[in-house]
Amino acid sequence: MYVASYLNNHTVVPLNLFPHHMTMEFWVEAHNKLGTIESDHLKNDANCFIKTKPPSDVEVLAEKDFPTSLLIRWKLPIAVEYAKLTYEIRFCAHGSHNWTYVPRTDMSNDITSFRLQNLQPYTVYVIQMRSRPLGLTEWCGYWSDWSVNTTKGTPEDRPKSKPDLWTVTGDSTNGRRVLFICKDPVLANGRILKLTYNLTIEDHKFKNQSWESLPVNRSETDSCSNQREITVIREIQLSYKQSVRLDVIASNSVGKSPVASLIMPPKANAHDPVKELKVWSHGDQLWLDWKPPSRADVSEYVVEWVRGEQLDWQRESGSTTSTAIKGNLEKFVCYNVSVYPIYSRRIGKPASVEAFLEQGAPLEGPNVKLVGKPGRNNAKLTWTVIPLDRRRGFITNYTIFYTSGTETHNITVPGNITSYTLTSLSSNTKYDVCIKASTVRGSANGFNHSFTTLKYATGEIELIVVGVSLGFLFVVVMTMLLCVYKKDMIKKNFWPQIPNPGESTIGNWSPDYPLKAETPKENYLSGISVLDVDVCDEKSLFEEDKASHPLRKDKYLSEEHSSGIGGSSCMSSPRQSVSDNDEGGDMADTTASTVQYSSVVASSGYKGQTPSSQSQQAVFARSESTQPLLDSEENPDMLVPEGSRQLARFPRQPCFTHAAENKDHTNPAEFKQLEMEQLEALDFCPLEEDSEQTIPTDEQSSNWLPTAPSSSYMPQLGGYRPQ
């Protein structure tokens, strides 16, 4: 009986002498204050309760003449006298976790060596062993732990498979650029030292055939690894009508591989691709599925996947329509997966699709910029495509955010476009634009870009200028046409005709130019009567005039002896006449403001005065007035209508002389009355003998006689001078 600690669930029972071939019984009892309990009893042969140590000093030997086998040797963990043991061996290629177990039927009891067969030449293997004792029954006891790893590689052998040829094709200026690449044979069975290839270019005219050797430097580590190295063989330029064939042989230290061939046909003769290619992710692998092309002579398929400049491929049999990529793929990386059908070593057209092993949110957003200049109400945006290594998934859509002030708008567009035109924008407004790229696993925003819309649309200013110019030109043309068609009316309104004083008859009334009596024309004097009055009949004339005009005397008296010509008073203060002005340049101004109405010529003295010799000449006297000239004076050429005036013509005889002669025969009262009558008749009596004067009618006199006339006496002239 052995007592163990209550904290342990296992123990070791030391035995001084092991009871071989004896039956032993084991159980466990648990004790406390309340009682005791026992476990189940184990009763068996003593050897069934033994667990030995693993085999020690395991040794693996490689033999050059046996490249597909390894010899294993070891030592017994316990002497045969105490127990007989059986063994288990497992092995795997270096770096692999897929163990291969040696069948127990192939293993003998109590042996110390074993030969592993059907191994791959030039392959490193990891070997482990364990042991177990034999009891009364075949399976008895416990397996020991596995021995430590023992690593050994098999010897080299001649390559048993072909090199794996492939091409990378691209377009060039002169045709096609073809790059031939090669992977070592799957069963290289050793380190490949060189590649011998034969490149044949064929067209309709000639064939070029040559063999060349390409050394290949492989290290021991590269050769023993499962990763097959890719070797670039040669790059050539082909036209679209040419075809090329490449034959390659791989060689190691033992021998050569079978010949691998690949034919690149003319571009026009390439066969049909596979149909309905689909790629999806499942677990940690990318799976492919496709339908075979219409032709049934497909020998094999090549599955190619490209990541940037990294390329790899694998081959599948012609009967396969679904497979998984066996290469090492990374997450969040975009792969361009293509399937090429091979028709008797001739490459057909590929079918391609992009795929991710696992998608994620983009690491960055697109950079947006403006195309050209913004308009008044629109702006065209374009943005860059996120690089593949930063995309981490398929872009499902883009969301455009544009903000002006506090207002934010957004527009969602598909993920396959990279430009968009914003419309319905406000003029002369600043906008901030940002674009968000989204995948099935998330999104990322790009940088902001700002722009300001125009105040006027493109061409709007030019349109306004052209419109205003055309309108102005239209107004100018219409104004010119109006001026041309209405020039007479415009001239009359803006430049009225001003009478020329130089052409008026008043220009002839100058002291230097005596008045010349014009003979009235017949039609001009048709309405004028001429009366010849004798000097002796002067009194009777005045009396008749007085009788016929009873109110005239009172009128004359009230007007204080008005001259009755031009409305100028005889008693008014004298004004400067034309004859008194020596400056010829002021003549026009004087005549423009004052009007000369009449001239009076005296031929004899007044009231007994003796006129001087100068009085016998024609003396000019005029009246100055602001009243306008008569039509007949302005336009002497105009004919006076018939019957418009009554002209009384008197012979030029001295009137005042007759009154002076009768002065002595009359009493003072009669003389005073006579003198007044003579004064009243002054307007009708010419002072010069040869002069004639036109006497206006009463109606005409009332229109142009002044209302408050005055007169002044001029003794030197023998009468009154109108002022």
XYZ file of C-alpha atoms in Angstrom:
723
model
C 0.000 0.000 0.000
C 1.309 3.416 -0.961
C 0.049 6.683 0.457
C 0.031 9.733 -1.818
C -0.626 13.392 -1.138
C -4.205 14.580 -1.468
C -3.169 17.359 -3.796
C -1.856 14.986 -6.477
C -3.815 13.049 -9.056
C -0.942 10.813 -10.036
C 1.994 9.092 -8.394
C 4.921 6.771 -9.021
C 5.177 3.488 -7.136
C 8.791 2.394 -6.699
C 9.372 -1.375 -7.015
C 12.516 -3.156 -6.037
C 11.686 -6.123 -8.258
C 9.328 -5.942 -11.208
C 6.848 -8.852 -11.217
C 7.112 -10.066 -14.774
C 4.368 -12.290 -16.067
C 2.375 -11.873 -12.896
C -1.114 -10.502 -12.395
C -1.329 -7.279 -10.545
C -4.307 -5.325 -9.194
C -4.391 -1.581 -8.551
C -6.981 0.768 -6.925
C -7.098 4.113 -5.177
C -8.713 4.913 -1.820
C -9.726 8.352 -0.595
C -10.033 8.986 3.216
C -11.557 11.786 5.310
C -13.286 12.080 8.717
C -16.556 10.874 7.347
C -15.224 7.690 5.816
C -13.412 6.016 2.969
C -14.167 5.423 -0.712
C -12.424 3.308 -3.320
C -11.942 3.644 -7.071
C -12.388 0.934 -9.625
C -9.872 -1.894 -9.454
C -7.483 -2.425 -12.339
C -6.366 -6.020 -12.619
C -4.091 -7.142 -15.462
C -0.688 -8.520 -16.312
C 2.114 -6.519 -14.810
C 3.557 -5.576 -18.236
C 0.300 -3.849 -19.186
C 0.969 -1.139 -16.640
C 4.428 -0.237 -18.092
C 5.214 3.025 -20.009
C 8.765 2.976 -21.274
C 10.980 5.814 -22.468
C 11.108 6.519 -26.249
C 13.831 4.825 -28.305
C 17.207 6.483 -27.874
C 20.051 7.296 -30.262
C 17.843 7.335 -33.372
C 20.036 7.572 -36.495
C 18.987 8.002 -40.169
C 21.331 7.049 -42.993
C 21.092 8.020 -46.717
C 22.580 5.747 -49.364
C 23.643 7.129 -52.760
C 22.543 4.075 -54.654
C 19.121 4.219 -53.084
C 17.828 7.785 -53.666
C 14.273 6.836 -52.662
C 15.007 5.230 -49.254
C 16.463 6.017 -45.810
C 17.810 3.584 -43.197
C 16.807 4.190 -39.568
C 18.688 2.767 -36.540
C 17.981 3.099 -32.767
C 18.639 1.556 -29.295
C 16.195 -0.233 -26.950
C 14.849 1.876 -24.064
C 14.591 -1.250 -21.779
C 16.256 -4.639 -21.742
C 14.518 -7.508 -23.380
C 14.688 -9.492 -20.167
C 12.288 -7.103 -18.522
C 9.874 -6.411 -21.382
C 9.375 -6.950 -25.054
C 8.605 -3.773 -27.043
C 6.887 -2.852 -30.308
C 7.673 0.366 -32.273
C 5.873 3.062 -34.419
C 7.637 5.276 -37.020
C 6.295 8.446 -38.726
C 7.938 10.849 -41.188
C 7.197 13.944 -43.297
C 8.984 16.280 -45.625
C 10.779 19.138 -44.014
C 8.439 22.060 -43.424
C 5.325 19.988 -43.763
C 2.987 18.919 -40.992
C 1.415 16.021 -42.839
C 2.900 12.997 -41.148
C 3.062 9.638 -42.808
C 2.859 6.572 -40.479
C 4.577 3.279 -41.237
C 2.002 0.472 -41.074
C 2.350 -1.672 -37.949
C 2.148 -4.786 -40.003
C 5.444 -3.827 -41.611
C 7.115 -3.474 -38.249
C 8.634 -6.505 -36.380
C 8.970 -6.831 -32.636
C 12.214 -6.331 -30.826
C 14.015 -4.789 -33.876
C 16.609 -1.970 -33.835
C 16.542 -0.811 -37.517
C 14.092 -0.085 -40.344
C 14.305 1.149 -44.012
C 11.905 3.777 -45.295
C 11.122 3.294 -48.973
C 9.285 5.101 -51.800
C 10.644 8.470 -50.730
C 11.322 11.427 -53.040
C 14.950 11.840 -54.086
C 16.714 14.944 -52.936
C 14.111 15.590 -50.265
C 14.687 16.318 -46.585
C 12.567 14.287 -44.200
C 11.822 14.537 -40.464
C 11.554 11.147 -38.639
C 10.157 10.286 -35.179
C 9.722 6.951 -33.205
C 7.995 5.638 -30.079
C 7.710 2.243 -28.268
C 5.211 0.196 -26.262
C 5.615 -3.060 -24.232
C 3.968 -6.354 -25.183
C 1.820 -8.194 -22.616
C -0.190 -11.372 -22.482
C -2.363 -9.809 -25.127
C -1.127 -8.109 -28.270
C -2.113 -4.639 -27.225
C -1.055 -3.985 -23.712
C 0.655 -1.166 -21.866
C 1.108 2.515 -22.781
C 2.928 4.230 -25.714
C 6.034 6.098 -24.821
C 6.567 9.710 -25.899
C 7.828 10.455 -29.450
C 11.531 10.623 -29.870
C 13.228 13.868 -30.846
C 13.154 14.901 -34.519
C 15.743 13.359 -36.740
C 16.266 15.128 -40.094
C 17.848 13.634 -43.171
C 17.653 14.215 -46.958
C 17.513 11.616 -49.688
C 20.229 11.506 -52.380
C 19.825 13.138 -55.854
C 18.347 11.347 -58.797
C 17.679 12.173 -62.442
C 14.762 14.621 -62.944
C 11.598 12.656 -63.468
C 9.306 15.513 -64.666
C 9.466 18.291 -67.236
C 10.327 21.894 -66.587
C 7.266 24.088 -66.175
C 7.317 26.619 -69.057
C 5.207 29.753 -69.301
C 5.123 33.112 -71.067
C 4.327 36.724 -70.254
C 2.950 38.515 -73.313
C 2.501 42.206 -73.976
C 1.930 44.504 -76.927
C 4.736 46.605 -78.402
C 5.138 49.054 -81.269
C 6.313 46.349 -83.679
C 4.030 43.548 -82.568
C 4.193 41.391 -79.436
C 6.701 41.246 -76.625
C 7.080 37.643 -75.381
C 8.964 36.771 -72.207
C 9.639 33.077 -71.603
C 9.963 31.954 -67.990
C 10.432 28.543 -66.379
C 10.026 26.839 -63.039
C 12.069 23.856 -62.003
C 10.482 20.440 -62.559
C 8.175 19.294 -59.823
C 10.264 16.108 -59.548
C 13.641 17.754 -60.000
C 15.231 15.036 -57.761
C 18.241 17.255 -57.232
C 19.705 20.726 -57.663
C 19.166 22.050 -61.192
C 22.492 23.223 -62.537
C 21.513 24.404 -66.003
C 18.694 24.762 -68.480
C 19.184 23.896 -72.087
C 16.608 25.385 -74.386
C 15.866 25.394 -78.064
C 14.014 28.452 -79.401
C 12.342 28.132 -82.804
C 10.660 31.070 -84.533
C 8.452 30.117 -87.467
C 6.697 32.120 -90.147
C 5.883 31.651 -93.806
C 9.399 32.296 -95.044
C 11.964 30.672 -92.789
C 12.658 28.704 -89.629
C 15.286 29.656 -87.090
C 16.443 26.805 -84.880
C 19.258 26.970 -82.312
C 20.124 25.394 -78.954
C 21.447 27.437 -76.113
C 22.492 26.612 -72.564
C 21.494 28.775 -69.636
C 23.322 28.215 -66.322
C 21.136 28.246 -63.246
C 22.540 29.047 -59.834
C 20.639 27.312 -57.109
C 21.728 27.041 -53.506
C 21.213 23.971 -51.379
C 18.527 25.763 -49.378
C 16.582 26.761 -52.482
C 16.780 23.284 -53.922
C 15.550 21.597 -50.760
C 12.667 24.043 -50.198
C 9.219 23.425 -51.506
C 9.130 26.839 -53.215
C 10.064 26.446 -56.853
C 12.208 29.193 -58.257
C 11.282 30.980 -61.480
C 13.962 31.480 -64.101
C 13.744 33.969 -66.954
C 14.870 32.266 -70.135
C 14.606 34.850 -72.899
C 12.608 37.812 -74.185
C 11.863 38.216 -77.874
C 9.859 40.463 -80.208
C 7.297 38.842 -82.475
C 4.965 40.138 -85.092
C 1.316 39.233 -84.866
C 1.702 36.790 -87.754
C 4.691 34.892 -86.371
C 4.682 31.863 -84.066
C 7.389 30.642 -81.722
C 8.194 27.312 -80.080
C 10.391 26.800 -77.040
C 11.898 23.456 -75.954
C 13.632 23.276 -72.557
C 15.609 20.552 -70.765
C 16.620 20.794 -67.109
C 19.797 19.086 -65.881
C 21.207 18.222 -62.424
C 24.277 16.331 -61.262
C 22.710 12.954 -62.066
C 21.008 13.500 -65.419
C 18.532 15.394 -67.614
C 14.817 15.874 -67.448
C 12.323 15.135 -70.192
C 11.839 17.892 -72.786
C 9.182 20.537 -72.101
C 7.661 22.360 -75.085
C 5.457 25.399 -75.437
C 4.088 27.008 -78.606
C 2.931 30.602 -78.997
C 0.698 30.680 -82.109
C -0.032 33.769 -84.221
C -2.456 36.113 -82.530
C -5.152 35.530 -85.109
C -4.940 31.749 -84.666
C -5.372 31.676 -80.876
C -8.110 29.276 -79.763
C -11.189 30.078 -77.720
C -10.986 30.753 -73.956
C -12.879 29.004 -71.187
C -16.433 30.119 -70.395
C -18.083 31.564 -67.294
C -15.008 31.842 -65.101
C -15.871 32.417 -61.430
C -13.518 33.034 -58.498
C -14.507 33.150 -54.840
C -12.876 32.886 -51.461
C -13.502 29.938 -49.178
C -11.523 29.422 -46.038
C -7.903 30.326 -46.723
C -8.018 29.537 -50.429
C -9.297 30.969 -53.671
C -11.496 28.593 -55.606
C -12.095 28.686 -59.353
C -14.822 27.259 -61.488
C -15.263 27.430 -65.256
C -16.819 25.721 -68.199
C -14.595 24.166 -70.886
C -14.371 25.854 -74.286
C -16.291 24.603 -77.266
C -13.310 22.603 -78.528
C -12.808 19.256 -76.807
C -9.076 18.788 -77.498
C -7.883 20.653 -74.400
C -4.874 18.828 -72.983
C -4.496 20.876 -69.803
C -5.235 24.216 -68.161
C -2.864 26.773 -66.717
C -4.166 28.816 -63.784
C -2.235 32.078 -63.425
C -2.450 34.666 -60.635
C -0.664 37.992 -60.713
C -0.081 40.464 -57.891
C 1.602 43.578 -59.198
C 4.830 42.319 -60.756
C 4.720 38.989 -58.937
C 3.451 36.078 -60.983
C 2.821 32.410 -60.350
C 0.917 29.615 -62.023
C -0.129 26.033 -61.676
C -1.230 23.328 -64.093
C -4.424 21.313 -64.047
C -5.499 18.360 -66.147
C -7.732 18.820 -69.166
C -10.678 17.184 -67.440
C -10.669 19.613 -64.507
C -13.254 22.396 -64.346
C -12.797 23.420 -60.714
C -9.736 23.823 -58.518
C -8.167 25.813 -55.723
C -5.049 27.930 -55.989
C -2.248 26.107 -54.234
C 0.106 29.033 -53.888
C 0.651 31.207 -50.833
C -1.941 33.978 -51.033
C -2.192 37.013 -48.768
C -5.227 38.755 -47.374
C -6.393 42.197 -48.583
C -4.380 41.775 -51.787
C -5.948 41.932 -55.233
C -5.025 39.075 -57.546
C -5.679 38.964 -61.262
C -6.621 35.330 -61.845
C -6.576 33.936 -65.385
C -7.246 30.503 -66.880
C -5.495 29.500 -70.138
C -6.579 26.429 -72.085
C -3.676 24.494 -73.633
C -4.355 22.758 -76.951
C -1.530 20.261 -77.590
C 1.107 22.619 -76.215
C -0.515 25.628 -77.949
C -1.694 28.460 -75.707
C -5.300 29.580 -76.124
C -6.967 32.845 -75.216
C -7.253 33.559 -71.491
C -10.272 34.356 -69.329
C -9.448 36.708 -66.421
C -11.094 38.053 -63.277
C -9.915 39.944 -60.182
C -10.291 38.434 -56.716
C -9.369 38.979 -53.056
C -8.663 36.215 -50.582
C -10.225 38.505 -47.943
C -11.465 42.093 -48.249
C -11.082 45.002 -45.849
C -11.651 48.760 -45.627
C -9.447 50.927 -47.875
C -6.332 52.381 -46.296
C -6.845 55.735 -48.030
C -9.434 57.630 -50.017
C -9.215 58.952 -53.574
C -7.637 62.314 -54.343
C -10.111 64.597 -56.100
C -9.289 67.506 -58.349
C -11.078 69.897 -60.685
C -11.066 69.423 -64.445
C -10.390 72.803 -66.020
C -12.124 75.811 -64.484
C -15.452 75.691 -62.672
C -18.481 77.157 -64.367
C -21.184 79.385 -62.986
C -23.461 76.556 -61.872
C -21.377 73.413 -62.511
C -17.959 71.898 -61.942
C -16.411 68.711 -63.322
C -14.552 66.552 -60.816
C -12.143 63.697 -61.364
C -10.383 61.521 -58.833
C -7.568 59.016 -58.803
C -8.006 55.279 -58.442
C -6.754 53.930 -55.140
C -3.644 51.768 -55.674
C -4.247 48.041 -55.493
C -2.036 47.574 -52.436
C -4.026 50.282 -50.609
C -7.482 49.355 -51.833
C -7.873 46.092 -49.846
C -11.128 45.207 -51.546
C -13.479 45.956 -54.422
C -14.779 49.533 -54.502
C -18.557 49.251 -54.476
C -19.331 52.987 -54.754
C -18.014 56.512 -54.313
C -19.803 59.153 -52.270
C -19.163 62.804 -53.211
C -19.585 65.321 -50.392
C -19.578 69.027 -51.278
C -20.153 71.803 -48.753
C -20.906 75.515 -49.090
C -21.154 77.283 -45.755
C -23.344 75.180 -43.488
C -25.055 73.201 -46.254
C -23.656 69.766 -47.093
C -24.767 67.717 -50.078
C -23.779 64.177 -51.096
C -24.068 62.155 -54.275
C -23.373 58.403 -54.593
C -21.929 57.122 -57.865
C -20.917 53.582 -58.966
C -17.430 52.333 -58.221
C -16.443 51.960 -61.875
C -16.389 55.692 -62.712
C -13.725 58.234 -61.786
C -15.317 61.539 -62.838
C -18.562 63.385 -62.223
C -20.038 66.814 -63.006
C -21.718 68.686 -60.176
C -24.702 70.756 -61.284
C -27.156 73.224 -59.719
C -24.346 75.047 -57.904
C -24.621 78.631 -56.719
C -22.633 81.270 -58.570
C -19.658 82.991 -56.956
C -19.658 80.468 -54.074
C -16.791 78.538 -52.470
C -17.229 74.752 -52.223
C -15.239 72.082 -50.335
C -15.326 68.640 -51.979
C -14.390 65.278 -50.465
C -14.887 61.757 -51.873
C -15.399 58.590 -49.822
C -14.539 55.166 -51.262
C -16.434 52.163 -49.883
C -15.959 48.394 -49.931
C -18.039 45.594 -48.401
C -15.923 45.857 -45.237
C -15.650 49.635 -44.760
C -14.822 53.006 -46.307
C -12.170 55.738 -46.289
C -12.326 59.480 -47.049
C -9.937 61.318 -49.326
C -8.502 64.806 -48.987
C -10.628 67.923 -49.380
C -10.447 70.090 -52.461
C -11.800 73.643 -52.638
C -12.980 75.679 -55.605
C -15.098 78.782 -56.228
C -17.736 78.974 -58.928
C -17.705 81.836 -61.406
C -19.887 84.888 -61.061
C -20.703 84.745 -64.752
C -20.875 81.698 -66.944
C -18.329 81.087 -69.649
C -19.210 83.296 -72.601
C -21.869 85.191 -70.659
C -19.738 88.356 -70.416
C -18.921 88.133 -74.103
C -22.625 87.667 -74.849
C -23.516 90.721 -72.773
C -20.813 92.816 -74.459
C -21.904 91.674 -77.903
C -25.570 92.342 -77.069
C -24.837 95.810 -75.685
C -22.603 96.600 -78.655
C -25.236 95.466 -81.130
C -27.889 97.444 -79.258
C -25.706 100.543 -79.222
C -24.926 100.087 -82.912
C -28.643 99.709 -83.645
C -29.425 102.907 -81.721
C -26.643 104.783 -83.538
C -27.820 103.554 -86.938
C -31.449 104.411 -86.186
C -30.412 107.826 -84.881
C -28.413 108.498 -88.041
C -31.317 107.398 -90.227
C -33.681 109.601 -88.204
C -31.333 112.545 -88.582
C -31.126 111.965 -92.309
C -34.912 111.726 -92.791
C -35.794 114.477 -90.271
C -32.932 116.866 -90.846
C -35.173 119.808 -91.765
C -37.241 119.504 -88.607
C -34.128 119.040 -86.444
C -32.500 122.062 -88.029
C -35.607 124.140 -87.398
C -35.857 123.054 -83.725
C -32.201 123.183 -82.750
C -30.903 125.848 -85.134
C -33.794 128.329 -85.805
C -33.292 130.905 -88.567
C -32.190 134.265 -87.167
C -32.814 137.308 -89.369
C -29.677 138.827 -90.749
C -29.606 142.526 -89.871
C -27.313 143.156 -92.786
C -30.018 142.102 -95.227
C -32.722 144.253 -93.596
C -33.717 147.686 -94.939
C -32.543 149.163 -91.705
C -29.039 148.594 -92.929
C -29.624 151.326 -95.467
C -30.772 153.875 -92.845
C -27.383 155.282 -92.067
C -26.139 158.836 -92.110
C -23.489 157.814 -94.563
C -26.097 156.271 -96.828
C -29.086 158.577 -97.313
C -32.447 156.981 -97.610
C -33.418 156.303 -101.131
C -37.074 156.298 -101.819
C -38.149 153.252 -103.642
C -40.907 153.402 -106.072
C -43.628 151.165 -104.802
C -44.676 148.490 -107.059
C -48.141 148.507 -108.408
C -49.322 145.538 -106.472
C -47.672 146.842 -103.296
C -49.537 150.191 -103.469
C -52.808 148.783 -104.590
C -54.320 149.319 -101.165
C -52.797 152.761 -100.560
C -54.399 156.133 -101.485
C -52.218 159.191 -102.129
C -53.457 162.619 -101.206
C -51.800 165.844 -102.380
C -52.237 168.629 -99.882
C -51.447 172.218 -100.522
C -49.776 174.442 -98.005
C -52.691 176.773 -98.001
C -55.025 173.947 -97.229
C -53.016 172.948 -94.228
C -55.455 174.406 -91.793
C -58.446 172.893 -93.475
C -56.577 169.590 -93.427
C -56.084 169.734 -89.716
C -59.626 170.797 -89.129
C -60.913 167.977 -91.261
C -58.691 165.551 -89.504
C -59.847 166.937 -86.207
C -63.482 166.674 -87.231
C -63.053 163.152 -88.512
C -61.149 162.109 -85.435
C -62.686 163.860 -82.472
C -60.841 161.644 -80.051
C -57.475 162.084 -81.588
C -56.852 165.417 -79.941
C -57.446 164.046 -76.520
C -55.255 161.159 -77.342
C -52.440 163.316 -78.426
C -52.783 165.522 -75.415
C -52.770 162.542 -73.113
C -49.740 161.176 -74.756
C -47.912 164.486 -74.387
C -47.284 165.001 -78.026
C -46.181 161.575 -78.926
C -44.482 161.336 -82.262
C -46.698 158.350 -83.119
C -43.899 156.601 -84.965
C -42.406 153.528 -83.447
C -43.839 154.326 -80.092
C -40.961 156.586 -79.090
C -41.776 159.733 -77.147
C -40.567 163.066 -78.405
C -40.065 164.212 -74.823
C -38.030 161.233 -73.767
C -34.395 161.520 -73.083
C -32.232 161.164 -76.118
C -30.598 157.795 -76.800
C -27.586 156.858 -78.768
C -28.449 156.354 -82.393
C -26.705 154.452 -85.045
C -25.246 157.613 -86.393
C -23.796 158.499 -82.993
C -21.926 155.186 -82.687
C -18.533 155.308 -84.356
C -17.719 151.629 -83.841
C -18.948 149.525 -86.737
C -18.645 146.312 -84.764
C -21.331 147.480 -82.279
C -23.789 148.241 -85.000
C -25.200 144.747 -85.109
C -25.685 144.704 -81.334
C -27.448 148.067 -81.401
C -29.745 147.140 -84.203
C -30.451 143.804 -82.562
C -31.763 145.503 -79.393
C -33.290 148.690 -80.885
C -35.296 149.157 -84.055
C -35.188 152.087 -86.392
C -38.708 153.025 -87.491
C -38.534 156.331 -89.407
C -36.381 159.167 -90.681
C -37.331 162.823 -90.511
C -35.861 165.445 -92.812
C -36.321 169.193 -92.117
C -36.068 171.665 -94.954
C -36.977 174.924 -93.188
C -36.892 176.538 -89.779
C -39.489 176.255 -87.131
C -41.362 179.286 -85.779
C -39.245 181.760 -87.588
C -35.954 180.062 -86.888
C -33.419 180.079 -89.587
C -32.084 176.663 -90.204
C -28.439 176.264 -90.859
C -26.988 175.113 -94.104
C -26.656 171.623 -92.687
C -30.383 171.399 -92.252
C -30.891 171.550 -95.951
C -29.257 168.187 -96.229
C -30.837 164.911 -95.350
C -30.545 164.443 -91.625
C -31.005 160.949 -90.072
C -33.060 160.602 -86.980
C -34.505 157.398 -85.542
C -36.400 156.017 -82.655
C -34.954 153.181 -80.525
C -37.356 150.592 -79.262
C -37.349 146.994 -78.066
C -40.431 146.195 -80.088
C -39.911 143.755 -82.975
C -39.681 144.914 -86.521
C -42.614 144.778 -88.794
C -42.742 142.054 -91.345
C -42.369 144.617 -94.060
C -39.219 145.914 -92.420
C -37.701 142.528 -91.784
C -38.558 141.205 -95.197
C -38.862 144.102 -97.575
C -39.275 141.688 -100.397
C -42.572 140.389 -99.041
C -45.636 141.822 -100.714
C -48.203 143.461 -98.540
C -51.651 142.078 -99.171
C -53.906 144.244 -101.162
C -56.048 146.522 -99.096
C -54.065 145.938 -95.918
C -52.939 149.541 -95.646
C -54.164 152.992 -96.600
C -51.435 155.282 -97.773
C -51.926 159.041 -97.846
C -49.410 160.839 -99.908
C -48.711 164.418 -99.276
C -46.562 166.763 -101.304
C -43.414 167.780 -99.520
C -44.283 171.337 -98.512
C -43.282 173.195 -95.407
C -46.083 173.114 -92.903
C -44.499 175.013 -90.088
C -43.570 177.938 -92.334
C -47.206 178.552 -93.127
C -48.054 178.546 -89.478
C -45.247 180.980 -88.769
C -46.381 183.381 -91.442
C -49.886 183.582 -89.976
C -48.591 184.126 -86.495
C -48.670 187.868 -86.741
C -52.298 187.976 -88.009
C -53.755 185.853 -85.262
C -54.482 186.537 -81.634
C -52.529 184.627 -79.047
C -55.350 182.188 -78.243
C -55.907 181.290 -81.817
C -52.176 181.021 -82.322
C -51.914 178.659 -79.393
C -54.689 176.513 -80.772
C -53.090 176.555 -84.191
C -49.734 175.630 -82.755
C -51.251 172.640 -80.996
C -52.988 171.530 -84.138
C -49.737 171.814 -85.982
C -48.047 169.734 -83.375
C -50.754 167.161 -83.717
C -50.283 167.193 -87.469
C -46.547 166.760 -87.017
C -46.830 163.079 -87.617
C -48.580 163.691 -90.915
C -46.591 166.626 -92.147
C -43.177 165.888 -93.723
C -40.340 168.216 -92.735
C -38.509 167.897 -95.932
C -39.870 169.143 -99.143
C -39.100 166.125 -101.273
C -39.928 163.483 -98.689
C -42.975 161.297 -98.592
C -44.412 159.664 -95.513
C -46.816 156.863 -95.117
C -49.649 157.577 -92.753
C -50.941 154.371 -91.061
C -54.557 153.889 -90.376
C -56.078 154.143 -86.941
C -56.149 150.396 -86.455
C -52.542 150.020 -87.434
C -51.476 153.001 -85.360
C -53.071 151.598 -82.248
C -51.045 148.396 -82.565
C -47.626 149.862 -82.614
C -47.887 153.305 -80.909
C -46.367 153.423 -77.411
C -48.638 153.835 -74.384
C -46.576 156.554 -72.726
C -44.751 158.478 -75.404
C -42.742 161.643 -74.902
C -41.123 164.101 -77.240
C -38.334 166.562 -77.139
C -38.034 169.629 -79.112
C -35.169 169.950 -81.541
C -34.818 173.525 -82.712
C -31.908 172.797 -84.962
C -34.084 170.447 -86.981
C -37.081 172.742 -87.047
C -39.327 170.110 -85.481
C -39.551 167.160 -83.077
C -37.110 164.260 -83.196
C -38.417 160.912 -82.128
C -36.120 159.174 -79.552
